[in-house]
Amino acid sequence: MVAGRQAAPAALSGAERVAIVLRELGEDIAIAVMRQMDETAIGRITGAMARLNRVSADAREEVLRNFEADLGGGGLGEDALRYINRVLVSALGEVRAQEIFGRLSRGERAQTQGSGFAADPRTLAMQMAGERPQTLALLLAQLPHETGAAMLSFLPEPLAAEAIYRFTTLDAVSPEAVRELREMMSELANSEDGGKRLANLGGAKQAADILNHLQIGLSERMMGAIEQKDHETAEKIRENLFTFLDLSGMSDRMLQIVLREVPSDRLAPALRLADEAVRQRFFQNMSVRTAEVLQEELRSGPPIRSSEAIAAQSEILEIALRLAAEGRIAINATEEMV
């Protein structure tokens, strides 16, 4: 460690306190918090994490003692979320912290084991398969997008497509509808202001984010069903979908980060359905030798089913979405992050 003064507890910034707590809580919760932040906030927190070696052990211990005292010795749950809320306010300000915390608390609540619904998406789909699409839309508004997408993948496709359509057009929710959802899933929407939150959720961007977490084939079939029902709504969703083509629009650095995570045997199948411009973007962002091997495989390799190519593209998209959730890349960003 480089010699020098280490920060005392009172001298710690809000971002440094957040970084200490998130590191203690573990990677899963840290990712859940940071996936809700914009690039500026992520930069402040990750920068603070990188500087933690300059923070004295006493300072770190004091932050964690305060954390444990606020939890009262209990497990991580609503008390932990309240504590995280306070440190986020300190780091990011009241308005931005409340936006992040509101989304995080819904996601954490949806994954709490003691809640009144099954966290497993397959079981949740079985429980909800007989409900109306509007009710499913309300549920999607309360679930993390990954969980909502997984649940939809286990539902009959016509029902799932209708639920996404209703979710997209969810601009106002009656108190009666909120009460109905609470009666079925009392622990899912147990906050006093749940109705206010629901009234502002939904929309094409949120629907697209859910669809982005589905297999490409399933997502396209659901989009086809929505297209037949409402062309204008379908177009709004498509404008926000993250597709394999969008990967070619990333900056070189971000595309290289994605490619480093992709298994080598998935590149050739994925590029079979890509046009030449997309292929060239991929070739330009890998080593010359790797590009040559891949080009030869595309020229002389055996034919594959289109479903295999679509599956490979979907896997690469999932990797990109995971990296975006971790704050390592920015979706639809063409400029480098500094």
mmCIF file of C-alpha atoms in Angstrom, residues 2 22 25 139 167 171 183-184 208 215 217 220 242 255 259 280 312 315 331:
data_model
loop_
_atom_site.group_PDB
_atom_site.id
_atom_site.type_symbol
_atom_site.label_atom_id
_atom_site.label_comp_id
_atom_site.label_asym_id
_atom_site.label_seq_id
_atom_site.Cartn_x
_atom_site.Cartn_y
_atom_site.Cartn_z
ATOM 1 C CA VAL A 2 1.253 3.462 -0.777
ATOM 2 C CA LEU A 22 -22.048 -2.556 -0.522
ATOM 3 C CA LEU A 25 -23.309 -6.866 1.756
ATOM 4 C CA LEU A 139 -47.553 -7.957 -11.100
ATOM 5 C CA PHE A 167 -48.148 -3.553 -19.074
ATOM 6 C CA ASP A 171 -50.600 4.511 -17.390
ATOM 7 C CA GLU A 183 -55.419 -9.723 -1.838
ATOM 8 C CA MET A 184 -53.724 -12.329 -4.032
ATOM 9 C CA ALA A 208 -38.828 -3.562 -23.831
ATOM 10 C CA GLN A 215 -35.005 -15.597 -25.652
ATOM 11 C CA GLY A 217 -37.426 -16.219 -30.621
ATOM 12 C CA GLU A 220 -40.211 -11.873 -31.461
ATOM 13 C CA PHE A 242 -31.955 -4.005 -27.445
ATOM 14 C CA LEU A 255 -17.924 -4.257 -27.755
ATOM 15 C CA LEU A 259 -16.606 -10.208 -26.769
ATOM 16 C CA GLN A 280 -17.110 -6.624 -39.790
ATOM 17 C CA ALA A 312 -26.445 -18.038 -29.859
ATOM 18 C CA GLU A 315 -26.853 -15.786 -25.283
ATOM 19 C CA ILE A 331 -26.343 -0.108 -23.511
#
